[in-house]
Coordinates of C-alpha atoms and ligand atoms in Angstrom, one line a residue:
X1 CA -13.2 8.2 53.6
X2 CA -14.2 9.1 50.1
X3 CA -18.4 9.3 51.6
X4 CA -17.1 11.7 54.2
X5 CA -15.6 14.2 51.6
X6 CA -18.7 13.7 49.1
X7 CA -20.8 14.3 52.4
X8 CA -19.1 17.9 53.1
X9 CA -20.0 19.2 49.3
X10 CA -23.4 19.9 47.5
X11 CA -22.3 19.2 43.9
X12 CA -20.5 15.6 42.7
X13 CA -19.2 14.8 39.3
X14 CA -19.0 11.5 38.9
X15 CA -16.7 10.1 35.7
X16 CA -14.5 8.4 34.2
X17 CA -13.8 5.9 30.8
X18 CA -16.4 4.2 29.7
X19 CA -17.8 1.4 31.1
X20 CA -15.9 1.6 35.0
X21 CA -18.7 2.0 36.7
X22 CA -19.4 5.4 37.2
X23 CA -23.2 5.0 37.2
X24 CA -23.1 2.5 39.4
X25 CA -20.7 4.9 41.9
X26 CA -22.7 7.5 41.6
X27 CA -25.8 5.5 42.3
X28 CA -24.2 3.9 45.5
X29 CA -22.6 7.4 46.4
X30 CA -26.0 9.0 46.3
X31 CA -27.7 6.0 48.1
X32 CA -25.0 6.2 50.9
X33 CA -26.0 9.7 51.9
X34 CA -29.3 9.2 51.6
X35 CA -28.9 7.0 54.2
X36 CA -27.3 9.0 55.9
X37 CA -30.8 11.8 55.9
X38 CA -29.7 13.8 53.0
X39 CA -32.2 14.3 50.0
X40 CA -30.1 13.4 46.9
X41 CA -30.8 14.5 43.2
X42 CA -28.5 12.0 40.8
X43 CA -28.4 13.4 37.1
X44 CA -27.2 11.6 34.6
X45 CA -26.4 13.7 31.7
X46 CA -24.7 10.9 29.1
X47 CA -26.5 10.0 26.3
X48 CA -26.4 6.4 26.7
X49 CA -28.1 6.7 29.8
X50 CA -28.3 3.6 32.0
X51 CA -29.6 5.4 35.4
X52 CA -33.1 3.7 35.2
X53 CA -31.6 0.7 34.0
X54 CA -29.5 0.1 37.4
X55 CA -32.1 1.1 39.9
X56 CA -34.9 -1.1 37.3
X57 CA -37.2 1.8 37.1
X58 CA -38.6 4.2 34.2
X59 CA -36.2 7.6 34.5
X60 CA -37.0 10.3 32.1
X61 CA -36.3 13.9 31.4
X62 CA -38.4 14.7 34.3
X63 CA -37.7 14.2 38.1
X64 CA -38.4 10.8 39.4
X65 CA -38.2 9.2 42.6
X66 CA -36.1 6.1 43.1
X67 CA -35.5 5.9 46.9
X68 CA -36.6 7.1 50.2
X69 CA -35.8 6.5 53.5
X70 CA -39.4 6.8 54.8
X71 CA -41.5 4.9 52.7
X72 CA -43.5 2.8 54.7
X73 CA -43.7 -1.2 53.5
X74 CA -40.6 -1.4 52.1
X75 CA -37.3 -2.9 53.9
X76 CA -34.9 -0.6 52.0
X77 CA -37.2 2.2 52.0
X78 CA -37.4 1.9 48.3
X79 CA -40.4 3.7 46.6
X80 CA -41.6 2.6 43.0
X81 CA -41.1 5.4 40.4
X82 CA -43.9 8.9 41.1
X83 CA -43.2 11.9 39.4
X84 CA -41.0 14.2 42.5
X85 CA -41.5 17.6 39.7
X86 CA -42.9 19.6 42.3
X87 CA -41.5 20.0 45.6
X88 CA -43.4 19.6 48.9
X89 CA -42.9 21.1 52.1
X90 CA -40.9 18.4 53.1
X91 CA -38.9 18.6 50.0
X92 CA -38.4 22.4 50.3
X93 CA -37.3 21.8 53.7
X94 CA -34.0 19.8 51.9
X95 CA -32.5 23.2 50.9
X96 CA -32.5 23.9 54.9
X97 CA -29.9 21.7 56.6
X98 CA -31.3 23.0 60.3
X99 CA -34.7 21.8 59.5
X100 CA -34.9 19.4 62.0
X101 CA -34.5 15.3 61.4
X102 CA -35.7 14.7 58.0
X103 CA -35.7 11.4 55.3
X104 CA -33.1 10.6 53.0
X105 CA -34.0 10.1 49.5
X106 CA -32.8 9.3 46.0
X107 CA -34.2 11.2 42.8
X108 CA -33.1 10.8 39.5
X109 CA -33.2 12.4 36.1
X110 CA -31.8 11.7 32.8
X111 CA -31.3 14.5 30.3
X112 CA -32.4 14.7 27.1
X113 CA -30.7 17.1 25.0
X114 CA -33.4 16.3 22.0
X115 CA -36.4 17.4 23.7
X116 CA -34.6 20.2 25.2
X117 CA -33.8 21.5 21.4
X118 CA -37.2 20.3 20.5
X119 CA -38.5 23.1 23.3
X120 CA -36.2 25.9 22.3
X121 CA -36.8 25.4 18.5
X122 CA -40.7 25.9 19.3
X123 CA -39.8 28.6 21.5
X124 CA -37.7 30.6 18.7
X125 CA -39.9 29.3 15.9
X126 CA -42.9 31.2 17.7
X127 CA -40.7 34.3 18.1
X128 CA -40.0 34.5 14.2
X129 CA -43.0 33.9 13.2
X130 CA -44.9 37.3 15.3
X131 CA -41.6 39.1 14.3
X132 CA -40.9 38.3 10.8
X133 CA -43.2 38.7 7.8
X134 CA -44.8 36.0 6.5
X135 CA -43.4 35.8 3.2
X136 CA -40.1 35.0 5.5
X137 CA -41.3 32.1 7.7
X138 CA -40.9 29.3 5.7
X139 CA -37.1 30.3 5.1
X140 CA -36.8 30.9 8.9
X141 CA -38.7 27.3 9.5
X142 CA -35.4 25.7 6.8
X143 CA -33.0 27.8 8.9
X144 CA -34.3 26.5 12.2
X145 CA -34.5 22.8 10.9
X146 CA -30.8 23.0 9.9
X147 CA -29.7 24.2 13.5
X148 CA -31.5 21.2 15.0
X149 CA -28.4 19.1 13.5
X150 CA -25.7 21.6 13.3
X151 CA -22.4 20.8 15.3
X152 CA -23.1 22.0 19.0
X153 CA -26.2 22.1 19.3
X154 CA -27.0 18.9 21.5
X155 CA -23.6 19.6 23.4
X156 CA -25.4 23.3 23.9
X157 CA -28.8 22.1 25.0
X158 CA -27.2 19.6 27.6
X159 CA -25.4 22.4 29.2
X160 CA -28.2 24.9 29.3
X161 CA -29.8 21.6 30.9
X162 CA -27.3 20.8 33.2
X163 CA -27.2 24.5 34.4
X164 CA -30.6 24.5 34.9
X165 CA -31.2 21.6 37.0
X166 CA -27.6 22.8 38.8
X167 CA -29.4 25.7 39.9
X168 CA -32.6 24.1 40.8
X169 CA -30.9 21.1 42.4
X170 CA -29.3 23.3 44.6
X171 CA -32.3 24.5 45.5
X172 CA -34.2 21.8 46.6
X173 CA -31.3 19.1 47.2
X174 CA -28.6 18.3 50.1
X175 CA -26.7 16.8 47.6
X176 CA -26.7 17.0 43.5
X177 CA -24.3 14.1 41.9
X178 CA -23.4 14.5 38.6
X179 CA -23.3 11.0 36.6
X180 CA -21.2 12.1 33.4
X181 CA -20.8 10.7 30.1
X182 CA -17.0 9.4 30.0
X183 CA -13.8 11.3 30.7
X184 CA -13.0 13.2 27.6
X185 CA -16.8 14.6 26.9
X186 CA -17.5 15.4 30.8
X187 CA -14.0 17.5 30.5
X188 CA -15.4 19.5 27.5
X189 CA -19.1 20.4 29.4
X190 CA -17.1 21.1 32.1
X191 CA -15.0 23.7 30.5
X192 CA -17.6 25.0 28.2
X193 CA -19.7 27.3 30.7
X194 CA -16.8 29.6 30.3
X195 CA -17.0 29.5 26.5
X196 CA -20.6 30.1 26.8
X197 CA -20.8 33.0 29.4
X198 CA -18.0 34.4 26.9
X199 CA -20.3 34.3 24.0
X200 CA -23.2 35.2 26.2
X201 CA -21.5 38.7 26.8
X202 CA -20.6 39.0 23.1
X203 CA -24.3 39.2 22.7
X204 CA -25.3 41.2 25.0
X205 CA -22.5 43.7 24.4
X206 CA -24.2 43.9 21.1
X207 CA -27.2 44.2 22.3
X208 CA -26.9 46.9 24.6
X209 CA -25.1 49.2 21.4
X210 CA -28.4 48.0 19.2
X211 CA -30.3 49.2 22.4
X212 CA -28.8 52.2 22.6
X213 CA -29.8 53.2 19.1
X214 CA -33.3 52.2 19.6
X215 CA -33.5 54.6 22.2
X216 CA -31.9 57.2 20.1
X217 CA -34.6 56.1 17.2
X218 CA -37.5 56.3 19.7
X219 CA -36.1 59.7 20.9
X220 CA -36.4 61.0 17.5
X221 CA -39.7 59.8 16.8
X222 CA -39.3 56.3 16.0
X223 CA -41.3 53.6 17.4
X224 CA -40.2 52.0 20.6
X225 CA -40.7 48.0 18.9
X226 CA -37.7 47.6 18.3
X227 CA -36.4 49.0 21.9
X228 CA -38.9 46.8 23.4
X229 CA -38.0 43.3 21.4
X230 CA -34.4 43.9 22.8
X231 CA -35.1 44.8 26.1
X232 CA -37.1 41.2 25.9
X233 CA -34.0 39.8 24.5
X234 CA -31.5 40.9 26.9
X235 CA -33.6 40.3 30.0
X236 CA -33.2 36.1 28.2
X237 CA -29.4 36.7 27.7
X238 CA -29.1 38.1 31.1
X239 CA -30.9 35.5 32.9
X240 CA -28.9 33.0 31.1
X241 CA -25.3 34.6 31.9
X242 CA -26.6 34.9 35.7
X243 CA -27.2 30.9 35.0
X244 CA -23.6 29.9 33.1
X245 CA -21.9 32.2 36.0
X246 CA -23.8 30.3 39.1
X247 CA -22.6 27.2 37.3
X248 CA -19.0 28.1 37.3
X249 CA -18.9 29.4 40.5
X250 CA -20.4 26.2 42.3
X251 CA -18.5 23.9 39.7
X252 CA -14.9 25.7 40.7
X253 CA -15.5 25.9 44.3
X254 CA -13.6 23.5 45.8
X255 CA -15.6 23.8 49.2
X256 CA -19.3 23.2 47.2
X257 CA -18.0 20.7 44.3
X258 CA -15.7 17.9 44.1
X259 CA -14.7 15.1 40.7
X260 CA -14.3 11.5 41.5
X261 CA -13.0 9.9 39.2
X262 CA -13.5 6.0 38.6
X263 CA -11.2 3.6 37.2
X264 CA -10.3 0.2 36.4
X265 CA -6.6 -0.7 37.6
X266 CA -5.1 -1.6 34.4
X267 CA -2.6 0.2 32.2
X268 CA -4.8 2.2 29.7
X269 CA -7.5 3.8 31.9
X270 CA -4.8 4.8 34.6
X271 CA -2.8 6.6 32.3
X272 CA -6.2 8.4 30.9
X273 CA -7.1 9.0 34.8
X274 CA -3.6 11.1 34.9
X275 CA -4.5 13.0 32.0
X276 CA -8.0 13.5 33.6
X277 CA -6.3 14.4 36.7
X278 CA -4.1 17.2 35.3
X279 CA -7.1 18.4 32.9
X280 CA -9.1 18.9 36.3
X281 CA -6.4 20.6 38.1
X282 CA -6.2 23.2 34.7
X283 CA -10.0 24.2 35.0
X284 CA -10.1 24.4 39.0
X285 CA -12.2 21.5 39.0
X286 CA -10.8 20.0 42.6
X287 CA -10.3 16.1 42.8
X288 CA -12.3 14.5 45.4
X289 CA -10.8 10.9 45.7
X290 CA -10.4 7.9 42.9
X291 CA -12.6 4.5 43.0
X292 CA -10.6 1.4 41.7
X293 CA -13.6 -0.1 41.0
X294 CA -13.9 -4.0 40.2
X295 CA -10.8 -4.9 41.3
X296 CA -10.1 -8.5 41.3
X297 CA -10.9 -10.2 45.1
X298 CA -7.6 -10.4 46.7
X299 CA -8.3 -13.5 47.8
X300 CA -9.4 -15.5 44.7
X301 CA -7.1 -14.1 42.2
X302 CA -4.4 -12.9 44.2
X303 CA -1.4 -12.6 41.1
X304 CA -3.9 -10.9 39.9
X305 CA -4.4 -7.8 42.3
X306 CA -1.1 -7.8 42.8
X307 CA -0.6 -6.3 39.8
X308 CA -3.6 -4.2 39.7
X309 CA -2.4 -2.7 43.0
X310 CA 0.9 -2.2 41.6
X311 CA -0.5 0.5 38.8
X312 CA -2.5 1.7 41.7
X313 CA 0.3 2.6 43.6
X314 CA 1.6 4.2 40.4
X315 CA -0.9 6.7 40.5
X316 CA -0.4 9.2 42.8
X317 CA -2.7 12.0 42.3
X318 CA -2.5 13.6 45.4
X319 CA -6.1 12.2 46.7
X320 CA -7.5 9.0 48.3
X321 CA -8.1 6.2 46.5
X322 CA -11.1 4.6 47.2
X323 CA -10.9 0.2 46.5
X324 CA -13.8 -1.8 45.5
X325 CA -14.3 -5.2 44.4
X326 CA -15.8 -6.9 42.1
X327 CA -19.0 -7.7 43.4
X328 CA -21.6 -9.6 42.1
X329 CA -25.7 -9.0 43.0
X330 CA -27.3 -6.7 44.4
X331 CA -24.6 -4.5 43.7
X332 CA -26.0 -1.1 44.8
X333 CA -26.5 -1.6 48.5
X334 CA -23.3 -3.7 48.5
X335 CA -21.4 -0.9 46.9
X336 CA -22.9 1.3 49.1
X337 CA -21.6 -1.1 52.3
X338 CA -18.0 -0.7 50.3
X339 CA -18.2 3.4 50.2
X340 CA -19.2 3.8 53.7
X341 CA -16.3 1.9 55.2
X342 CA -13.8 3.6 53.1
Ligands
ATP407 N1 -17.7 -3.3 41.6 C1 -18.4 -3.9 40.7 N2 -18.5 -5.3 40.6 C2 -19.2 -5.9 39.6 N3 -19.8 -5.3 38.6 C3 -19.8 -3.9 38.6 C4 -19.1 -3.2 39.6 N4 -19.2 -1.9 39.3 C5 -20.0 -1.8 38.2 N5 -20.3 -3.1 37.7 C6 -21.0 -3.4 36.5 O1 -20.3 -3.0 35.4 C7 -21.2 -2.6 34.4 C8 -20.8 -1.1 34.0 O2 -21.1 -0.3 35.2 P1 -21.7 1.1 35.0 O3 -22.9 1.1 34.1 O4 -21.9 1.7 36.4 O5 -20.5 1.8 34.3 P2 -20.5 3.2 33.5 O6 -19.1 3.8 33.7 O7 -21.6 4.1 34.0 O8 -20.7 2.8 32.0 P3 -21.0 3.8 30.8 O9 -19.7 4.5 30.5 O10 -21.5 2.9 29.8 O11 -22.0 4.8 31.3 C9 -22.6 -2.7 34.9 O12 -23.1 -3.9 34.5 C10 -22.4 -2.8 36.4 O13 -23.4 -3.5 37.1
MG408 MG1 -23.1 5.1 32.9

């Protein structure tokens, strides 16, 4: 059973074409171990986000609560909305699984690559301007502006986001799922750490050579500024290369994280769920199971689902396929229903 494997690992990615239903998996995913006692953090790190939409609550760049088991008043345990930033005991407790009997919960958050840039422009903007002359800052200020647009630069900030609530997730949460933007882009954030931790080292195999002739500089009388402004920099590099590196560890351990990849059953998205597939299997990404989500009831349009179980059975990707119907309202807890019983 598809909740059973999701249950054994601490990281999910959830994804798939657009428009299958992988928010709405990933909700009902997260929602099922919940009920289950585990303290789940869903992310949803596509643009278009829709999280707060499904579960009809305001979901930001910051933490927010959207379920709990132990809320008092409400027949689902739902809570409405609070700000969950800072962990309580109870919370911290999460990271423990031997800490005794404890409340399932939900949290969400939605990333927002433009106030992440927003922060880090400040951040380097502040920087130049106590380092550079001040004839200089108004060309720096132009340079920064043009980087807030230039190719990458989102894609770089959601990573660096993704990373960082990754680590903290792990932290704090039984369970962190992953609700991605579709296949092809969640493919590429998926392989980038790599790229980055590359260029990370690039850096700081520069920097240590620049550091080296500091201290040589400094030996011969110089002044130490410039040793000390690098040492600051690499000590940034450095934590973020420890961050990139925990991220591809966790996301290529097979034991910690698993994909599962939702699809319609019709002829285009099935072939594009091979590709996905194969993609996966290339970066040591491992396949959890496959949801056929809103699959036609078997018993109202049976010609139908006939043939949407026939390219079902033509994909054999060497993991379980999960089946869901179409269901109408309230689709979360019914989803949920469909999950648990495999
Ligand atoms: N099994 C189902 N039965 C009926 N409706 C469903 C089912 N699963 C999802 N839906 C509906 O389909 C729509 C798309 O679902 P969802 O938002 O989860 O897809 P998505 O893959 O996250 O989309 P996007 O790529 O735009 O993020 C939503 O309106 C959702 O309520
Ligand atoms: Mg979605």
């Amino acid at each position: 059973m598809l909740l059973n494997d999701v249950s054994a690992r601490r990281v999910v990615f959830v994804g798939g074409k657009g428009g299958v239903g992988k928010t709405s998996i990933a909700s009902s995913l997260a929602l099922a171990r919940a009920r289950q006692g585990a303290r789940v953090l869903v992310v949803s790190t596509d643009p278009a986000h829709n999280l707060g939409h499904l579960w009809e609550l305001a979901v930001g760049d910051d933490v927010t609560a959207l379920w709990s088991a132990s809320e008092a008043g409400h027949p689902d345990g739902r809570t409405r909305g609070g700000s969950a930033d800072e962990p309580d005991d109870a919370r911290a407790a999460g990271s423990n699984p031997d800490a005794g009997p404890r409340a399932g919960l939900v949290d969400g958050v939605e990333i927002d690559p433009a106030r992440t840039v927003d922060e880090h422009l400040r951040a380097v903007r502040g920087t130049m301007q106590r380092l550079l002359p001040e004839r200089l800052h108004r060309a720096a200020r132009e340079h920064l502006e043009s980087a807030r647009d230039a190719p990458g630069t989102h894609e770089s900030a959601v990573l660096e986001r993704v990373a960082e609530t990754l680590e903290t997730g792990l932290d704090r949460y039984d369970l962190v799922v992953f609700d991605t933007a579709p296949s092809g882009h969640t493919l590429h954030l998926l392989a980038m750490p790599d790229r980055m931790t590359g260029w990370t080292e690039t850096l700081l195999t520069n920097r240590d050579r620049s550091e080296r002739y500091a201290v040589a500089y400094g030996a011969l009388g110089g002044t130490k500024d410039t040793s000390d402004r690098d040492a600051e920099l690499r000590r940034v590099l450095l934590k973020r290369r420890a961050r990139f590196a925990l991220m591809r560890d966790a996301i290529t351990d097979p034991e910690r994280t698993g994909f599962v990849l939702v699809t319609v059953a019709e002829p285009m998205p099935i072939a594009e769920s091979r590709d996905v597939a194969a993609q996966l299997d290339a970066l040591g990404v491992g396949l959890l199971g496959v949801v056929a989500n809103r699959l036609s009831p078997a018993d109202l349009l049976s010609a139908r689902r006939e043939r949407e179980d026939e390219q079902l059975a033509s994909l054999d990707l060497g993991a379980p396929i999960t089946r869901v119907e179409l269901i109408g309202l309230p689709a979360l807890r019914r989803l949920a229903d469909a999950l648990a019983a495999g």
